[in-house]
Amino acid sequence: MPDLQIQHVIFTRVERAYSPNNVSGYQIAYKSAALGNDTTAIEKRLQCFEPGRQESARYQFFWTEQGQAVLARSVPLAEIDPEVIDPAQRDAFLAHALVVSRADFARIRNDPFAIFDAAENNDIFAEDADRLVDYLRARAAEQMLAVPLRKRAAVNDLLEGWRSEDLLRLYHLGMQAPLLSRQGRSLLLQADDRDEIFNLLNVICMLIPPDDRSACTFDTWVDGCTPHAGTLWAVGTSTGRSHPGFLPIRLVDQGLEFKGGGDGFSDPKALARSA
């Protein structure tokens, strides 16, 4: 079980007394000292969230320009602490990102879901004002995280009900990640339930070889803030609206529906070159 060195970035709304910048509003309320001032790009990725509409967690996996893996979990705050978060007690959210080196990420087979599982099982992610204050007062958050290596059996329950031909499609969607990035395109996964998108991405991660997982960056929910196509391999949404550069795929009863009725795949020769 590898021990990974982790750095933290927590983005949320705080009152002035709890702000490192001495101002009220949304901001990076906590970050590991080792990250220095180089967190602007991470902050931009964490900002877009609609707490009034989103009731479950949003998960993100992406890379910084410095080659660090970022694994983020955003949640709506169930209770708004008037002292810490907002005196008016308006809807708010909290995003907690873990930053891991490329070398450490490779030690856990480039598996973002292994880190999500380990962080949640060890109560690493902040999700309320009390936990946020714990981080602020501790000054130095947990710097190491033991991450068990996952095996394919970890997603066996998620495979139930999937047809073999659709599992093959999922495999190819994962293997297409480098090609889609070069083309400036992304997958647009559509489902009413955000957990379905998270589970689908989890399955794809376990279907493809470990060396190919690092290109499969994602954001499980982008309603109201769709990123530029090609920025991430896959994004999730509840809307049926298409956007230029995105390949819409609807999740229906553990099956895939591609816009226009085709499978949406690129030319097989191009896919072979990208593998």
mmCIF file of C-alpha atoms in Angstrom:
data_model
loop_
_atom_site.group_PDB
_atom_site.id
_atom_site.type_symbol
_atom_site.label_atom_id
_atom_site.label_comp_id
_atom_site.label_asym_id
_atom_site.label_seq_id
_atom_site.Cartn_x
_atom_site.Cartn_y
_atom_site.Cartn_z
ATOM 1 C CA MET A 1 0.000 0.000 0.000
ATOM 2 C CA PRO A 2 1.898 3.103 -1.222
ATOM 3 C CA ASP A 3 2.078 6.187 0.981
ATOM 4 C CA LEU A 4 1.586 9.288 -1.158
ATOM 5 C CA GLN A 5 2.667 12.804 -0.294
ATOM 6 C CA ILE A 6 -0.346 15.088 -0.666
ATOM 7 C CA GLN A 7 -0.801 18.853 -0.678
ATOM 8 C CA HIS A 8 -4.115 20.591 -0.038
ATOM 9 C CA VAL A 9 -6.126 23.419 -1.581
ATOM 10 C CA ILE A 10 -9.498 24.329 -0.010
ATOM 11 C CA PHE A 11 -11.716 26.805 -1.860
ATOM 12 C CA THR A 12 -14.913 28.126 -0.285
ATOM 13 C CA ARG A 13 -16.644 31.209 1.014
ATOM 14 C CA VAL A 14 -15.376 32.478 4.382
ATOM 15 C CA GLU A 15 -15.815 35.536 6.503
ATOM 16 C CA ARG A 16 -12.961 37.975 6.972
ATOM 17 C CA ALA A 17 -11.900 36.597 10.359
ATOM 18 C CA TYR A 18 -11.213 33.193 8.757
ATOM 19 C CA SER A 19 -9.659 34.498 5.558
ATOM 20 C CA PRO A 20 -5.918 34.321 4.854
ATOM 21 C CA ASN A 21 -6.457 37.424 2.700
ATOM 22 C CA ASN A 22 -8.437 39.310 5.368
ATOM 23 C CA VAL A 23 -11.489 39.634 3.081
ATOM 24 C CA SER A 24 -14.926 38.032 2.957
ATOM 25 C CA GLY A 25 -16.048 35.974 -0.022
ATOM 26 C CA TYR A 26 -15.038 32.964 -2.089
ATOM 27 C CA GLN A 27 -11.291 32.332 -2.036
ATOM 28 C CA ILE A 28 -8.611 29.774 -1.255
ATOM 29 C CA ALA A 29 -9.176 29.502 2.474
ATOM 30 C CA TYR A 30 -6.391 26.972 3.015
ATOM 31 C CA LYS A 31 -3.456 25.622 1.044
ATOM 32 C CA SER A 32 -0.335 23.670 1.857
ATOM 33 C CA ALA A 33 2.726 25.846 2.286
ATOM 34 C CA ALA A 34 4.691 23.754 -0.211
ATOM 35 C CA LEU A 35 2.416 24.912 -3.025
ATOM 36 C CA GLY A 36 3.464 28.538 -2.589
ATOM 37 C CA ASN A 37 1.550 31.020 -4.726
ATOM 38 C CA ASP A 38 1.201 28.723 -7.709
ATOM 39 C CA THR A 39 -2.456 27.772 -7.177
ATOM 40 C CA THR A 40 -4.245 30.186 -9.523
ATOM 41 C CA ALA A 41 -4.951 27.559 -12.177
ATOM 42 C CA ILE A 42 -6.297 25.137 -9.565
ATOM 43 C CA GLU A 43 -8.537 27.837 -8.106
ATOM 44 C CA LYS A 44 -10.075 28.572 -11.516
ATOM 45 C CA ARG A 45 -11.002 24.910 -11.982
ATOM 46 C CA LEU A 46 -12.692 24.758 -8.564
ATOM 47 C CA GLN A 47 -14.760 27.915 -8.820
ATOM 48 C CA CYS A 48 -17.796 26.869 -10.833
ATOM 49 C CA PHE A 49 -20.428 25.168 -8.707
ATOM 50 C CA GLU A 50 -24.157 25.756 -8.238
ATOM 51 C CA PRO A 51 -24.898 24.891 -4.595
ATOM 52 C CA GLY A 52 -28.596 25.671 -4.905
ATOM 53 C CA ARG A 53 -29.007 23.077 -7.679
ATOM 54 C CA GLN A 54 -26.345 20.486 -6.934
ATOM 55 C CA GLU A 55 -27.081 18.168 -4.034
ATOM 56 C CA SER A 56 -24.273 15.640 -4.358
ATOM 57 C CA ALA A 57 -20.516 15.793 -4.685
ATOM 58 C CA ARG A 58 -18.667 16.896 -7.800
ATOM 59 C CA TYR A 59 -15.355 15.156 -8.583
ATOM 60 C CA GLN A 60 -12.531 16.472 -10.739
ATOM 61 C CA PHE A 61 -9.250 15.063 -11.985
ATOM 62 C CA PHE A 62 -6.837 17.221 -13.957
ATOM 63 C CA TRP A 63 -3.170 18.120 -14.310
ATOM 64 C CA THR A 64 -1.361 21.378 -13.548
ATOM 65 C CA GLU A 65 1.176 22.879 -15.923
ATOM 66 C CA GLN A 66 3.825 21.729 -13.447
ATOM 67 C CA GLY A 67 2.796 18.107 -13.974
ATOM 68 C CA GLN A 68 0.937 17.597 -10.700
ATOM 69 C CA ALA A 69 -2.253 15.553 -10.505
ATOM 70 C CA VAL A 70 -5.191 17.324 -8.859
ATOM 71 C CA LEU A 71 -8.038 15.291 -7.341
ATOM 72 C CA ALA A 72 -10.869 17.532 -6.141
ATOM 73 C CA ARG A 73 -14.173 16.981 -4.378
ATOM 74 C CA SER A 74 -16.761 19.779 -4.148
ATOM 75 C CA VAL A 75 -19.890 19.637 -1.996
ATOM 76 C CA PRO A 76 -22.751 21.994 -1.165
ATOM 77 C CA LEU A 77 -22.650 23.026 2.476
ATOM 78 C CA ALA A 78 -25.642 21.489 4.211
ATOM 79 C CA GLU A 79 -25.517 24.076 6.991
ATOM 80 C CA ILE A 80 -24.175 27.598 6.522
ATOM 81 C CA ASP A 81 -22.263 28.695 9.609
ATOM 82 C CA PRO A 82 -23.005 32.430 9.967
ATOM 83 C CA GLU A 83 -19.710 33.115 11.733
ATOM 84 C CA VAL A 84 -17.370 31.204 9.437
ATOM 85 C CA ILE A 85 -19.115 31.102 6.049
ATOM 86 C CA ASP A 86 -21.795 33.759 5.575
ATOM 87 C CA PRO A 87 -23.888 35.827 8.043
ATOM 88 C CA ALA A 88 -26.736 35.836 5.505
ATOM 89 C CA GLN A 89 -26.579 32.019 5.320
ATOM 90 C CA ARG A 90 -26.872 31.930 1.530
ATOM 91 C CA ASP A 91 -26.200 28.718 -0.396
ATOM 92 C CA ALA A 92 -22.473 27.973 -0.497
ATOM 93 C CA PHE A 93 -20.090 25.192 -1.431
ATOM 94 C CA LEU A 94 -16.666 23.913 -0.452
ATOM 95 C CA ALA A 95 -14.073 22.403 -2.807
ATOM 96 C CA HIS A 96 -11.149 20.424 -1.413
ATOM 97 C CA ALA A 97 -8.350 19.483 -3.819
ATOM 98 C CA LEU A 98 -5.492 17.076 -3.199
ATOM 99 C CA VAL A 99 -2.325 17.683 -5.211
ATOM 100 C CA VAL A 100 -0.043 14.731 -5.971
ATOM 101 C CA SER A 101 3.193 14.478 -7.924
ATOM 102 C CA ARG A 102 3.236 12.581 -11.222
ATOM 103 C CA ALA A 103 5.677 10.057 -9.749
ATOM 104 C CA ASP A 104 3.449 9.326 -6.767
ATOM 105 C CA PHE A 105 0.389 9.126 -9.003
ATOM 106 C CA ALA A 106 2.139 6.473 -11.083
ATOM 107 C CA ARG A 107 2.789 4.452 -7.911
ATOM 108 C CA ILE A 108 -0.957 3.876 -7.534
ATOM 109 C CA ARG A 109 -1.309 2.929 -11.234
ATOM 110 C CA ASN A 110 -2.563 6.365 -12.292
ATOM 111 C CA ASP A 111 -5.879 5.626 -10.605
ATOM 112 C CA PRO A 112 -7.711 8.796 -9.466
ATOM 113 C CA PHE A 113 -10.523 6.752 -7.909
ATOM 114 C CA ALA A 114 -8.057 5.010 -5.596
ATOM 115 C CA ILE A 115 -7.176 8.424 -4.151
ATOM 116 C CA PHE A 116 -10.825 9.451 -3.851
ATOM 117 C CA ASP A 117 -11.599 6.210 -2.005
ATOM 118 C CA ALA A 118 -8.612 6.524 0.338
ATOM 119 C CA ALA A 119 -9.280 10.204 1.097
ATOM 120 C CA GLU A 120 -12.951 9.576 1.883
ATOM 121 C CA ASN A 121 -12.195 6.493 3.989
ATOM 122 C CA ASN A 122 -9.643 8.475 6.007
ATOM 123 C CA ASP A 123 -11.853 11.569 6.416
ATOM 124 C CA ILE A 124 -9.401 13.782 4.536
ATOM 125 C CA PHE A 125 -11.893 15.896 2.595
ATOM 126 C CA ALA A 126 -13.429 18.887 4.384
ATOM 127 C CA GLU A 127 -17.156 19.168 3.825
ATOM 128 C CA ASP A 128 -18.428 21.552 6.489
ATOM 129 C CA ALA A 129 -17.383 24.627 8.460
ATOM 130 C CA ASP A 130 -16.147 22.634 11.460
ATOM 131 C CA ARG A 131 -13.783 20.550 9.342
ATOM 132 C CA LEU A 132 -12.593 23.679 7.542
ATOM 133 C CA VAL A 133 -11.769 25.363 10.844
ATOM 134 C CA ASP A 134 -9.844 22.244 11.871
ATOM 135 C CA TYR A 135 -7.612 22.717 8.839
ATOM 136 C CA LEU A 136 -7.207 26.435 9.471
ATOM 137 C CA ARG A 137 -6.190 25.925 13.099
ATOM 138 C CA ALA A 138 -3.967 22.907 12.487
ATOM 139 C CA ARG A 139 -1.762 24.976 10.147
ATOM 140 C CA ALA A 140 -0.238 21.787 8.745
ATOM 141 C CA ALA A 141 -2.734 19.333 7.229
ATOM 142 C CA GLU A 142 -2.094 15.640 6.725
ATOM 143 C CA GLN A 143 0.822 15.307 4.309
ATOM 144 C CA MET A 144 0.776 11.563 3.671
ATOM 145 C CA LEU A 145 -2.046 9.328 2.502
ATOM 146 C CA ALA A 146 -1.923 5.538 2.353
ATOM 147 C CA VAL A 147 -3.629 4.506 -0.895
ATOM 148 C CA PRO A 148 -4.485 0.826 -1.476
ATOM 149 C CA LEU A 149 -3.932 -0.416 -5.016
ATOM 150 C CA ARG A 150 -7.277 -1.261 -6.583
ATOM 151 C CA LYS A 151 -8.018 -4.338 -8.635
ATOM 152 C CA ARG A 152 -10.711 -4.770 -11.264
ATOM 153 C CA ALA A 153 -12.818 -6.670 -8.749
ATOM 154 C CA ALA A 154 -13.351 -3.307 -7.016
ATOM 155 C CA VAL A 155 -15.870 -2.350 -9.710
ATOM 156 C CA ASN A 156 -17.518 -5.745 -10.254
ATOM 157 C CA ASP A 157 -20.783 -4.503 -8.746
ATOM 158 C CA LEU A 158 -20.765 -1.557 -11.170
ATOM 159 C CA LEU A 159 -20.404 -3.908 -14.144
ATOM 160 C CA GLU A 160 -23.688 -5.680 -13.489
ATOM 161 C CA GLY A 161 -26.202 -5.021 -16.242
ATOM 162 C CA TRP A 162 -23.674 -3.799 -18.815
ATOM 163 C CA ARG A 163 -23.631 -5.605 -22.154
ATOM 164 C CA SER A 164 -20.245 -6.795 -23.391
ATOM 165 C CA GLU A 165 -20.466 -4.596 -26.500
ATOM 166 C CA ASP A 166 -21.052 -1.510 -24.363
ATOM 167 C CA LEU A 167 -18.118 -2.387 -22.099
ATOM 168 C CA LEU A 168 -15.979 -2.588 -25.235
ATOM 169 C CA ARG A 169 -17.241 0.869 -26.206
ATOM 170 C CA LEU A 170 -16.280 2.177 -22.766
ATOM 171 C CA TYR A 171 -12.793 0.726 -23.203
ATOM 172 C CA HIS A 172 -12.385 2.473 -26.548
ATOM 173 C CA LEU A 173 -13.667 5.770 -25.129
ATOM 174 C CA GLY A 174 -10.931 5.623 -22.516
ATOM 175 C CA MET A 175 -8.254 4.703 -25.042
ATOM 176 C CA GLN A 176 -9.297 7.653 -27.227
ATOM 177 C CA ALA A 177 -8.366 10.254 -24.590
ATOM 178 C CA PRO A 178 -5.016 11.326 -26.160
ATOM 179 C CA LEU A 179 -6.557 11.549 -29.632
ATOM 180 C CA LEU A 180 -9.499 13.638 -28.419
ATOM 181 C CA SER A 181 -7.096 15.986 -26.647
ATOM 182 C CA ARG A 182 -5.057 16.519 -29.812
ATOM 183 C CA GLN A 183 -8.272 17.213 -31.724
ATOM 184 C CA GLY A 184 -9.508 19.704 -29.124
ATOM 185 C CA ARG A 185 -12.562 17.540 -28.369
ATOM 186 C CA SER A 186 -14.140 16.098 -25.209
ATOM 187 C CA LEU A 187 -16.807 13.610 -24.214
ATOM 188 C CA LEU A 188 -20.051 15.123 -22.885
ATOM 189 C CA LEU A 189 -21.613 12.512 -20.613
ATOM 190 C CA GLN A 190 -25.301 13.196 -20.000
ATOM 191 C CA ALA A 191 -27.245 11.735 -17.067
ATOM 192 C CA ASP A 192 -29.831 12.895 -14.562
ATOM 193 C CA ASP A 193 -27.882 11.390 -11.665
ATOM 194 C CA ARG A 194 -24.353 12.642 -11.107
ATOM 195 C CA ASP A 195 -23.408 9.399 -9.345
ATOM 196 C CA GLU A 196 -24.048 7.521 -12.586
ATOM 197 C CA ILE A 197 -21.373 9.598 -14.306
ATOM 198 C CA PHE A 198 -18.908 9.069 -11.462
ATOM 199 C CA ASN A 199 -19.517 5.308 -11.590
ATOM 200 C CA LEU A 200 -19.162 5.207 -15.368
ATOM 201 C CA LEU A 201 -15.801 6.970 -15.229
ATOM 202 C CA ASN A 202 -14.744 4.596 -12.466
ATOM 203 C CA VAL A 203 -15.538 1.620 -14.676
ATOM 204 C CA ILE A 204 -13.657 3.046 -17.659
ATOM 205 C CA CYS A 205 -10.624 3.675 -15.440
ATOM 206 C CA MET A 206 -10.516 0.020 -14.443
ATOM 207 C CA LEU A 207 -11.068 -1.268 -17.986
ATOM 208 C CA ILE A 208 -8.084 0.477 -19.584
ATOM 209 C CA PRO A 209 -4.372 -0.189 -18.888
ATOM 210 C CA PRO A 210 -2.819 1.830 -16.014
ATOM 211 C CA ASP A 211 -0.429 3.677 -18.333
ATOM 212 C CA ASP A 212 -3.396 5.096 -20.278
ATOM 213 C CA ARG A 213 -5.374 6.401 -17.308
ATOM 214 C CA SER A 214 -3.436 9.614 -16.787
ATOM 215 C CA ALA A 215 -4.920 11.109 -19.975
ATOM 216 C CA CYS A 216 -8.496 10.475 -18.799
ATOM 217 C CA THR A 217 -9.051 13.777 -17.005
ATOM 218 C CA PHE A 218 -12.613 14.655 -16.044
ATOM 219 C CA ASP A 219 -15.149 16.812 -14.263
ATOM 220 C CA THR A 220 -18.284 14.938 -13.216
ATOM 221 C CA TRP A 221 -20.627 17.961 -13.321
ATOM 222 C CA VAL A 222 -20.276 21.135 -15.398
ATOM 223 C CA ASP A 223 -23.866 22.419 -15.501
ATOM 224 C CA GLY A 224 -23.699 26.185 -15.905
ATOM 225 C CA CYS A 225 -19.965 26.281 -16.596
ATOM 226 C CA THR A 226 -18.999 24.057 -19.514
ATOM 227 C CA PRO A 227 -15.208 24.220 -20.076
ATOM 228 C CA HIS A 228 -13.550 24.566 -23.477
ATOM 229 C CA ALA A 229 -13.614 21.361 -25.495
ATOM 230 C CA GLY A 230 -10.326 19.493 -25.281
ATOM 231 C CA THR A 231 -9.466 20.880 -21.841
ATOM 232 C CA LEU A 232 -10.605 17.618 -20.244
ATOM 233 C CA TRP A 233 -11.208 14.156 -21.658
ATOM 234 C CA ALA A 234 -14.762 13.913 -20.266
ATOM 235 C CA VAL A 235 -17.284 16.116 -18.486
ATOM 236 C CA GLY A 236 -20.684 15.320 -17.019
ATOM 237 C CA THR A 237 -23.951 17.219 -17.321
ATOM 238 C CA SER A 238 -27.674 16.800 -16.733
ATOM 239 C CA THR A 239 -28.680 18.900 -19.741
ATOM 240 C CA GLY A 240 -29.259 17.687 -23.262
ATOM 241 C CA ARG A 241 -27.592 20.719 -24.814
ATOM 242 C CA SER A 242 -24.643 20.041 -27.071
ATOM 243 C CA HIS A 243 -21.607 22.279 -27.407
ATOM 244 C CA PRO A 244 -19.067 22.648 -30.216
ATOM 245 C CA GLY A 245 -16.228 20.186 -29.895
ATOM 246 C CA PHE A 246 -18.090 17.831 -27.535
ATOM 247 C CA LEU A 247 -19.230 14.299 -28.325
ATOM 248 C CA PRO A 248 -22.611 13.884 -26.544
ATOM 249 C CA ILE A 249 -23.213 10.483 -24.952
ATOM 250 C CA ARG A 250 -26.328 9.771 -22.931
ATOM 251 C CA LEU A 251 -26.307 7.162 -20.153
ATOM 252 C CA VAL A 252 -29.519 5.142 -20.304
ATOM 253 C CA ASP A 253 -30.115 2.014 -18.196
ATOM 254 C CA GLN A 254 -26.424 1.074 -18.147
ATOM 255 C CA GLY A 255 -26.131 1.618 -21.861
ATOM 256 C CA LEU A 256 -24.806 4.350 -24.133
ATOM 257 C CA GLU A 257 -26.750 6.461 -26.616
ATOM 258 C CA PHE A 258 -24.700 8.469 -29.108
ATOM 259 C CA LYS A 259 -26.132 11.493 -30.859
ATOM 260 C CA GLY A 260 -27.226 10.544 -34.373
ATOM 261 C CA GLY A 261 -27.378 6.857 -33.497
ATOM 262 C CA GLY A 262 -23.715 6.071 -34.244
ATOM 263 C CA ASP A 263 -21.059 5.136 -31.756
ATOM 264 C CA GLY A 264 -19.199 8.421 -32.107
ATOM 265 C CA PHE A 265 -15.798 6.802 -32.548
ATOM 266 C CA SER A 266 -13.057 8.255 -34.668
ATOM 267 C CA ASP A 267 -11.551 6.441 -37.621
ATOM 268 C CA PRO A 268 -10.086 3.101 -36.390
ATOM 269 C CA LYS A 269 -6.680 3.868 -37.943
ATOM 270 C CA ALA A 270 -6.522 7.159 -36.059
ATOM 271 C CA LEU A 271 -7.505 5.367 -32.879
ATOM 272 C CA ALA A 272 -4.762 2.797 -33.417
ATOM 273 C CA ARG A 273 -2.170 5.550 -33.794
ATOM 274 C CA SER A 274 -3.301 7.128 -30.521
ATOM 275 C CA ALA A 275 -3.150 3.939 -28.461
#
